[in-house]
GROMACS .gro file of C-alpha atoms in nm:
model
  341
    1MET     CA    1  -1.406  -6.455  -2.676
    2LYS     CA    2  -1.200  -6.562  -2.346
    3MET     CA    3  -0.919  -6.438  -2.523
    4LYS     CA    4  -1.032  -6.148  -2.645
    5SER     CA    5  -1.148  -6.034  -2.291
    6LEU     CA    6  -0.821  -6.095  -2.118
    7LEU     CA    7  -0.632  -5.934  -2.344
    8ILE     CA    8  -0.877  -5.603  -2.334
    9ALA     CA    9  -0.860  -5.634  -1.924
   10SER     CA   10  -0.421  -5.664  -1.978
   11LEU     CA   11  -0.448  -5.364  -2.192
   12ILE     CA   12  -0.685  -5.175  -1.941
   13ALA     CA   13  -0.444  -5.308  -1.656
   14CYS     CA   14  -0.152  -5.151  -1.817
   15SER     CA   15  -0.301  -4.850  -1.902
   16ASN     CA   16  -0.401  -4.822  -1.521
   17VAL     CA   17  -0.045  -4.904  -1.426
   18ASN     CA   18   0.091  -4.626  -1.650
   19ALA     CA   19  -0.120  -4.375  -1.471
   20THR     CA   20  -0.031  -4.460  -1.123
   21SER     CA   21   0.329  -4.508  -1.249
   22LEU     CA   22   0.288  -4.122  -1.354
   23ILE     CA   23   0.088  -4.020  -1.085
   24GLU     CA   24   0.418  -4.141  -0.862
   25GLU     CA   25   0.635  -3.978  -1.091
   26ALA     CA   26   0.466  -3.640  -1.090
   27LYS     CA   27   0.479  -3.603  -0.734
   28ASN     CA   28   0.843  -3.693  -0.703
   29SER     CA   29   0.914  -3.445  -0.933
   30GLY     CA   30   0.769  -3.196  -0.703
   31LEU     CA   31   0.436  -3.126  -0.831
   32VAL     CA   32   0.158  -3.080  -0.550
   33ALA     CA   33  -0.198  -3.058  -0.565
   34LEU     CA   34  -0.381  -2.759  -0.448
   35PRO     CA   35  -0.518  -2.753  -0.115
   36GLN     CA   36  -0.858  -2.784  -0.028
   37ASP     CA   37  -0.939  -2.549   0.221
   38GLN     CA   38  -0.814  -2.267   0.416
   39LYS     CA   39  -0.666  -2.488   0.668
   40GLY     CA   40  -0.487  -2.627   0.396
   41VAL     CA   41  -0.349  -2.237   0.260
   42ASP     CA   42  -0.202  -2.195   0.599
   43GLU     CA   43  -0.009  -2.539   0.562
   44ILE     CA   44   0.166  -2.421   0.290
   45LEU     CA   45   0.233  -2.075   0.401
   46LYS     CA   46   0.376  -2.254   0.696
   47GLN     CA   47   0.610  -2.415   0.461
   48ASN     CA   48   0.746  -2.115   0.296
   49GLY     CA   49   0.783  -1.944   0.597
   50VAL     CA   50   0.488  -1.689   0.586
   51GLN     CA   51   0.328  -1.580   0.878
   52ALA     CA   52  -0.022  -1.470   0.788
   53SER     CA   53  -0.314  -1.303   1.009
   54LYS     CA   54  -0.603  -1.536   1.079
   55PHE     CA   55  -0.823  -1.608   0.787
   56THR     CA   56  -1.217  -1.520   0.859
   57LEU     CA   57  -1.473  -1.448   0.608
   58GLU     CA   58  -1.562  -1.145   0.724
   59LYS     CA   59  -1.206  -1.049   0.609
   60ALA     CA   60  -1.214  -1.181   0.301
   61GLU     CA   61  -1.576  -0.997   0.232
   62LEU     CA   62  -1.433  -0.710   0.325
   63GLY     CA   63  -1.095  -0.745   0.125
   64LYS     CA   64  -1.328  -0.827  -0.197
   65LYS     CA   65  -1.485  -0.505  -0.164
   66LEU     CA   66  -1.118  -0.287  -0.149
   67TYR     CA   67  -0.987  -0.505  -0.422
   68PHE     CA   68  -1.282  -0.381  -0.596
   69GLU     CA   69  -1.261  -0.031  -0.540
   70PRO     CA   70  -1.101   0.253  -0.767
   71ARG     CA   71  -1.105   0.513  -0.491
   72LEU     CA   72  -0.795   0.350  -0.375
   73SER     CA   73  -0.655   0.478  -0.652
   74LYS     CA   74  -0.563   0.831  -0.693
   75SER     CA   75  -0.761   0.891  -1.008
   76GLY     CA   76  -1.083   0.695  -0.879
   77ILE     CA   77  -1.081   0.466  -1.169
   78ILE     CA   78  -0.812   0.212  -1.122
   79SER     CA   79  -0.880  -0.055  -0.873
   80CYS     CA   80  -0.695  -0.433  -0.826
   81ASN     CA   81  -0.909  -0.581  -1.049
   82THR     CA   82  -0.822  -0.371  -1.339
   83CYS     CA   83  -0.433  -0.541  -1.374
   84HIS     CA   84  -0.574  -0.885  -1.182
   85ASN     CA   85  -0.888  -0.918  -1.376
   86LEU     CA   86  -1.106  -1.203  -1.207
   87GLY     CA   87  -1.247  -1.213  -1.571
   88LEU     CA   88  -0.944  -1.269  -1.749
   89GLY     CA   89  -0.770  -1.505  -1.592
   90GLY     CA   90  -0.631  -1.288  -1.285
   91ALA     CA   91  -0.456  -1.074  -1.511
   92ASP     CA   92  -0.494  -0.798  -1.758
   93GLY     CA   93  -0.434  -0.937  -2.120
   94ILE     CA   94  -0.191  -0.710  -2.261
   95SER     CA   95   0.218  -0.711  -2.247
   96ALA     CA   96   0.282  -0.391  -2.010
   97ALA     CA   97   0.056  -0.273  -1.725
   98ILE     CA   98  -0.121   0.046  -1.742
   99GLY     CA   99  -0.183   0.235  -1.449
  100HIS     CA  100  -0.203   0.661  -1.337
  101LYS     CA  101  -0.272   0.876  -1.601
  102TRP     CA  102  -0.266   0.559  -1.904
  103ALA     CA  103   0.138   0.505  -1.780
  104LEU     CA  104   0.284   0.201  -1.937
  105ASN     CA  105   0.470   0.039  -1.644
  106PRO     CA  106   0.790   0.189  -1.664
  107HIS     CA  107   0.963  -0.145  -1.679
  108HIS     CA  108   0.744  -0.303  -1.909
  109LEU     CA  109   0.628  -0.561  -1.681
  110ASN     CA  110   0.353  -0.805  -1.765
  111SER     CA  111   0.081  -0.838  -1.470
  112PRO     CA  112   0.074  -1.182  -1.301
  113THR     CA  113  -0.246  -1.368  -1.260
  114VAL     CA  114  -0.355  -1.308  -0.868
  115TYR     CA  115  -0.549  -1.678  -0.875
  116ASN     CA  116  -0.356  -1.899  -0.666
  117ALA     CA  117  -0.123  -1.631  -0.578
  118ILE     CA  118  -0.132  -1.662  -0.197
  119LEU     CA  119   0.083  -1.992  -0.262
  120ASN     CA  120   0.335  -1.876  -0.453
  121ASN     CA  121   0.678  -1.881  -0.269
  122THR     CA  122   0.750  -1.457  -0.306
  123GLN     CA  123   0.546  -1.185  -0.505
  124PHE     CA  124   0.649  -0.962  -0.780
  125TRP     CA  125   0.876  -1.022  -1.047
  126ASP     CA  126   1.177  -0.975  -0.888
  127GLY     CA  127   1.076  -1.127  -0.549
  128ARG     CA  128   1.075  -0.826  -0.330
  129ALA     CA  129   0.759  -0.936  -0.159
  130LYS     CA  130   0.745  -1.242   0.035
  131THR     CA  131   0.332  -1.185   0.165
  132LEU     CA  132   0.032  -1.080  -0.021
  133VAL     CA  133  -0.016  -0.860   0.239
  134ASP     CA  134   0.300  -0.660   0.108
  135GLN     CA  135   0.244  -0.684  -0.223
  136ALA     CA  136  -0.102  -0.546  -0.195
  137LYS     CA  137   0.118  -0.186  -0.039
  138GLY     CA  138   0.321  -0.147  -0.382
  139PRO     CA  139   0.063  -0.119  -0.630
  140ILE     CA  140  -0.133   0.137  -0.431
  141GLN     CA  141   0.119   0.311  -0.360
  142ALA     CA  142   0.341   0.298  -0.712
  143ASP     CA  143   0.328   0.607  -0.895
  144ALA     CA  144   0.298   0.398  -1.214
  145GLU     CA  145   0.013   0.241  -1.072
  146MET     CA  146  -0.264   0.352  -0.851
  147ALA     CA  147  -0.025   0.642  -0.745
  148THR     CA  148  -0.238   0.666  -0.412
  149PRO     CA  149   0.013   0.777  -0.082
  150ALA     CA  150  -0.068   0.522   0.242
  151HIS     CA  151  -0.178   0.828   0.410
  152LEU     CA  152  -0.402   0.900   0.162
  153ALA     CA  153  -0.544   0.545   0.077
  154VAL     CA  154  -0.647   0.568   0.450
  155GLU     CA  155  -0.803   0.933   0.415
  156LYS     CA  156  -1.033   0.774   0.147
  157ILE     CA  157  -1.133   0.457   0.349
  158SER     CA  158  -1.197   0.640   0.623
  159SER     CA  159  -1.413   0.884   0.511
  160LEU     CA  160  -1.709   0.626   0.457
  161SER     CA  161  -1.829   0.495   0.739
  162GLU     CA  162  -1.967   0.121   0.601
  163TYR     CA  163  -1.622   0.082   0.599
  164VAL     CA  164  -1.535   0.298   0.944
  165ASP     CA  165  -1.777   0.029   1.113
  166GLU     CA  166  -1.634  -0.312   0.935
  167PHE     CA  167  -1.299  -0.211   1.023
  168LYS     CA  168  -1.347  -0.187   1.406
  169LYS     CA  169  -1.609  -0.486   1.387
  170ILE     CA  170  -1.285  -0.670   1.180
  171TYR     CA  171  -0.990  -0.517   1.344
  172GLY     CA  172  -1.109  -0.384   1.662
  173LYS     CA  173  -0.912  -0.047   1.782
  174SER     CA  174  -0.674  -0.050   1.501
  175GLY     CA  175  -0.973   0.023   1.253
  176VAL     CA  176  -0.892   0.168   0.949
  177ASN     CA  177  -0.507   0.169   0.863
  178PHE     CA  178  -0.320   0.054   0.574
  179ASP     CA  179  -0.167  -0.264   0.689
  180ASN     CA  180  -0.524  -0.338   0.791
  181ILE     CA  181  -0.668  -0.213   0.450
  182ALA     CA  182  -0.382  -0.466   0.294
  183ASP     CA  183  -0.400  -0.748   0.530
  184ALA     CA  184  -0.839  -0.733   0.405
  185ILE     CA  185  -0.733  -0.771   0.016
  186ALA     CA  186  -0.508  -1.022   0.098
  187ASN     CA  187  -0.720  -1.250   0.304
  188PHE     CA  188  -0.989  -1.212  -0.022
  189GLU     CA  189  -0.698  -1.317  -0.270
  190ARG     CA  190  -0.655  -1.598  -0.022
  191THR     CA  191  -0.999  -1.778  -0.133
  192LEU     CA  192  -0.904  -1.718  -0.531
  193ILE     CA  193  -0.785  -2.111  -0.541
  194THR     CA  194  -0.851  -2.272  -0.838
  195PRO     CA  195  -0.850  -2.696  -0.835
  196SER     CA  196  -0.810  -2.836  -1.193
  197ARG     CA  197  -0.854  -3.188  -1.345
  198PHE     CA  198  -0.478  -3.198  -1.270
  199ASP     CA  199  -0.511  -3.181  -0.908
  200LYS     CA  200  -0.762  -3.478  -0.907
  201PHE     CA  201  -0.496  -3.665  -1.125
  202LEU     CA  202  -0.231  -3.599  -0.834
  203GLN     CA  203  -0.518  -3.683  -0.585
  204GLY     CA  204  -0.537  -4.034  -0.748
  205ASP     CA  205  -0.812  -4.032  -1.050
  206GLU     CA  206  -0.638  -4.167  -1.313
  207LYS     CA  207  -0.922  -4.079  -1.566
  208ALA     CA  208  -0.911  -3.727  -1.465
  209LEU     CA  209  -0.638  -3.639  -1.729
  210SER     CA  210  -0.669  -3.759  -2.092
  211LYS     CA  211  -0.408  -4.025  -2.222
  212GLN     CA  212  -0.302  -3.672  -2.444
  213GLU     CA  213  -0.289  -3.506  -2.145
  214GLN     CA  214  -0.103  -3.774  -1.941
  215LYS     CA  215   0.165  -3.811  -2.253
  216GLY     CA  216   0.218  -3.382  -2.228
  217LEU     CA  217   0.266  -3.414  -1.877
  218LYS     CA  218   0.529  -3.715  -1.884
  219LEU     CA  219   0.671  -3.509  -2.149
  220PHE     CA  220   0.700  -3.174  -1.935
  221ILE     CA  221   0.816  -3.359  -1.673
  222ASP     CA  222   1.125  -3.597  -1.895
  223LYS     CA  223   1.217  -3.234  -2.067
  224GLY     CA  224   1.326  -3.076  -1.740
  225CYS     CA  225   1.019  -2.830  -1.725
  226VAL     CA  226   0.946  -2.914  -1.360
  227ALA     CA  227   1.302  -2.792  -1.250
  228CYS     CA  228   1.134  -2.450  -1.224
  229HIS     CA  229   0.771  -2.493  -1.241
  230ASN     CA  230   0.697  -2.721  -0.952
  231GLY     CA  231   0.561  -2.743  -0.633
  232VAL     CA  232   0.204  -2.663  -0.549
  233ASN     CA  233   0.162  -2.367  -0.806
  234LEU     CA  234   0.384  -2.511  -1.078
  235GLY     CA  235   0.599  -2.186  -1.014
  236GLY     CA  236   0.617  -1.903  -0.782
  237ASN     CA  237   0.959  -1.947  -0.697
  238MET     CA  238   1.268  -1.767  -0.745
  239GLN     CA  239   1.502  -1.896  -1.060
  240ALA     CA  240   1.806  -1.798  -1.225
  241PHE     CA  241   1.711  -1.664  -1.609
  242GLU     CA  242   1.853  -1.722  -1.913
  243VAL     CA  243   2.019  -2.011  -1.806
  244ALA     CA  244   2.116  -2.181  -2.142
  245GLY     CA  245   2.064  -1.908  -2.358
  246LYS     CA  246   1.942  -1.559  -2.462
  247TYR     CA  247   1.601  -1.436  -2.428
  248LYS     CA  248   1.499  -1.315  -2.771
  249PHE     CA  249   1.255  -1.060  -2.638
  250ALA     CA  250   1.544  -0.972  -2.332
  251SER     CA  251   1.574  -0.560  -2.476
  252LEU     CA  252   1.227  -0.520  -2.438
  253GLY     CA  253   1.207  -0.309  -2.098
  254ASP     CA  254   1.497  -0.289  -1.839
  255PHE     CA  255   1.433  -0.541  -1.593
  256LYS     CA  256   1.732  -0.784  -1.515
  257GLY     CA  257   1.546  -0.996  -1.211
  258ASP     CA  258   1.650  -0.900  -0.844
  259ALA     CA  259   1.992  -0.838  -0.744
  260ASN     CA  260   2.163  -1.175  -0.817
  261GLY     CA  261   1.976  -1.194  -1.174
  262MET     CA  262   1.699  -1.425  -0.987
  263VAL     CA  263   1.352  -1.442  -1.145
  264LYS     CA  264   1.019  -1.534  -1.008
  265THR     CA  265   0.929  -1.812  -1.202
  266PRO     CA  266   0.525  -1.773  -1.311
  267THR     CA  267   0.276  -1.989  -1.194
  268LEU     CA  268   0.138  -2.254  -1.503
  269ARG     CA  269  -0.193  -2.264  -1.367
  270ASN     CA  270  -0.428  -2.106  -1.574
  271VAL     CA  271  -0.147  -2.037  -1.797
  272ALA     CA  272  -0.396  -2.101  -2.142
  273GLN     CA  273  -0.605  -1.786  -2.008
  274THR     CA  274  -0.291  -1.550  -1.943
  275ALA     CA  275  -0.149  -1.472  -2.234
  276PRO     CA  276   0.092  -1.328  -2.309
  277TYR     CA  277   0.395  -1.450  -2.142
  278PHE     CA  278   0.713  -1.368  -2.014
  279HIS     CA  279   0.793  -1.123  -1.756
  280ASN     CA  280   0.748  -0.821  -2.022
  281GLY     CA  281   0.467  -1.017  -2.233
  282ALA     CA  282   0.642  -1.022  -2.540
  283ILE     CA  283   0.508  -1.369  -2.634
  284TRP     CA  284   0.161  -1.414  -2.721
  285SER     CA  285   0.174  -1.774  -2.786
  286LEU     CA  286   0.146  -2.078  -2.554
  287LYS     CA  287   0.333  -2.300  -2.758
  288ASP     CA  288   0.584  -2.028  -2.872
  289ALA     CA  289   0.695  -1.939  -2.515
  290ILE     CA  290   0.742  -2.312  -2.471
  291LYS     CA  291   0.963  -2.390  -2.708
  292GLU     CA  292   1.132  -2.029  -2.624
  293MET     CA  293   1.155  -2.181  -2.218
  294GLY     CA  294   1.336  -2.485  -2.395
  295SER     CA  295   1.603  -2.256  -2.566
  296VAL     CA  296   1.647  -2.036  -2.272
  297GLN     CA  297   1.613  -2.244  -2.006
  298LEU     CA  298   1.723  -2.570  -2.079
  299GLY     CA  299   1.909  -2.522  -2.393
  300ILE     CA  300   1.752  -2.788  -2.576
  301GLU     CA  301   1.486  -2.758  -2.905
  302ILE     CA  302   1.147  -2.817  -2.848
  303SER     CA  303   0.959  -2.927  -3.198
  304ASP     CA  304   0.663  -2.828  -3.283
  305GLU     CA  305   0.476  -3.140  -3.210
  306GLU     CA  306   0.703  -3.174  -2.802
  307ALA     CA  307   0.570  -2.814  -2.749
  308LYS     CA  308   0.179  -2.920  -2.869
  309SER     CA  309   0.157  -3.205  -2.642
  310ILE     CA  310   0.316  -2.987  -2.346
  311GLU     CA  311   0.039  -2.734  -2.436
  312THR     CA  312  -0.234  -2.995  -2.452
  313PHE     CA  313  -0.121  -3.104  -2.061
  314LEU     CA  314  -0.101  -2.740  -1.970
  315LYS     CA  315  -0.441  -2.677  -2.065
  316SER     CA  316  -0.548  -2.928  -1.769
  317LEU     CA  317  -0.399  -2.692  -1.511
  318THR     CA  318  -0.736  -2.452  -1.649
  319GLY     CA  319  -0.934  -2.441  -1.271
  320THR     CA  320  -1.279  -2.393  -1.156
  321LYS     CA  321  -1.277  -1.967  -1.055
  322PRO     CA  322  -1.457  -1.918  -0.750
  323VAL     CA  323  -1.802  -1.738  -0.807
  324ILE     CA  324  -1.732  -1.378  -0.690
  325VAL     CA  325  -2.018  -1.161  -0.679
  326TYR     CA  326  -1.917  -0.761  -0.808
  327PRO     CA  327  -1.990  -0.565  -0.439
  328GLN     CA  328  -2.162  -0.280  -0.419
  329LEU     CA  329  -1.946  -0.037  -0.290
  330PRO     CA  330  -1.987   0.273   0.008
  331VAL     CA  331  -2.115   0.592  -0.129
  332SER     CA  332  -1.888   0.887  -0.147
  333THR     CA  333  -1.943   1.155   0.133
  334GLU     CA  334  -1.831   1.509   0.113
  335LYS     CA  335  -1.494   1.406   0.352
  336THR     CA  336  -1.406   1.177   0.068
  337PRO     CA  337  -1.128   1.340  -0.091
  338LYS     CA  338  -1.194   1.392  -0.495
  339PRO     CA  339  -1.059   1.204  -0.820
  340GLN     CA  340  -0.689   1.342  -0.903
  341LEU     CA  341  -0.693   1.243  -1.299
   0.00000   0.00000   0.00000
C-alpha cells in the first residue's frame, strides 16, 4: 500500500514537472500572457513602439457608442460592429467583408477579429496602419466599406448635441474632429481583451490546460507554428507568406501583401470562433487551416491526428469576453445629414 502511494505521488510529481517544463518552453518560444489591466496594455503598446492617448473610461464609453453608430456610414446602416461583430468572435463570419451598397471587398479580404487587436504589432492585412486609431479611420472612409469622408463623419456627429457635449468634456476645445472620433473608438477597442485558460497556464496554473491541450501546445511548439504565431496575441505581426509552398486558394482575390510580400499574421486568440480563415476567408475548417499552414509556411505535412491535437490546444485560446451593453444612441436632428443609399 505504501509502495502504491509512493508510485502515485511519483506519477503526480512527474506530471507537474512536465507541465512546469511546458510552461517554460512556451515562454521561451515567445508566447506571452495577456495583460491584466490597462497599465499592462500601455506597457505592450510601448514595446510595440505605439504612442497612444491616455486611456480613460469616459473615452471608452464614448467610443463604444461610436463603435455601434451606423450613422458613421454613408448609408446609415453599417457600423464598426457590422464587420467586427462582438457577438461573433469580433468578426463577421463570412469569407469577404460586405460594405456600402452590398459591395464585396474589392480584394476579397476577410474581416479580422477586433478582440485583442489593440495588442497587434500592426493593423490591416498589409500592415499599413500601426495603431487602432489609424485603423479606425480606414473603414469609415473606404468606398467599399462605410464610404463616409472624414468631413461628413464630423458633420454627422456634430449634428448631435449629446455627442458634442461628450467630446467637449473629454477632448476640450478640439471637440468633435475626425482624429478624436477615431481615438474614442480605439479607446473602446482597448477594453476588448479576452483572457483565457491558456493565460492562466502561462501564469503558472499547471491545471488550467488539460493533458490533451498541453499535448497540442507541445506539438504547436515542436512543429514550428510559434515561428509566426508568437507574442501576446500569437500573431499580429508581419511575416512572409507562402514561405515553403503555394497557398491552394491564392487566386481568390488579388491580395499580395505589402510591398515586400509580407502579410499580417492573424491572432490565434478566439480562433475557434472566427472562421473562415486566411486573408481571403477560403478555408472554413480549423483543422484544414492548420494542415494548410504546415504545407504553405513550414513545408511539412501535418497529419489529421496532429492537426486535431493542435486544434484542441487552439480551442483553449477562446477567452472570456467583456460584457458589452448595447448603447442607446442620440436621436437624429434636422441638421443630421440624411442617409445615402
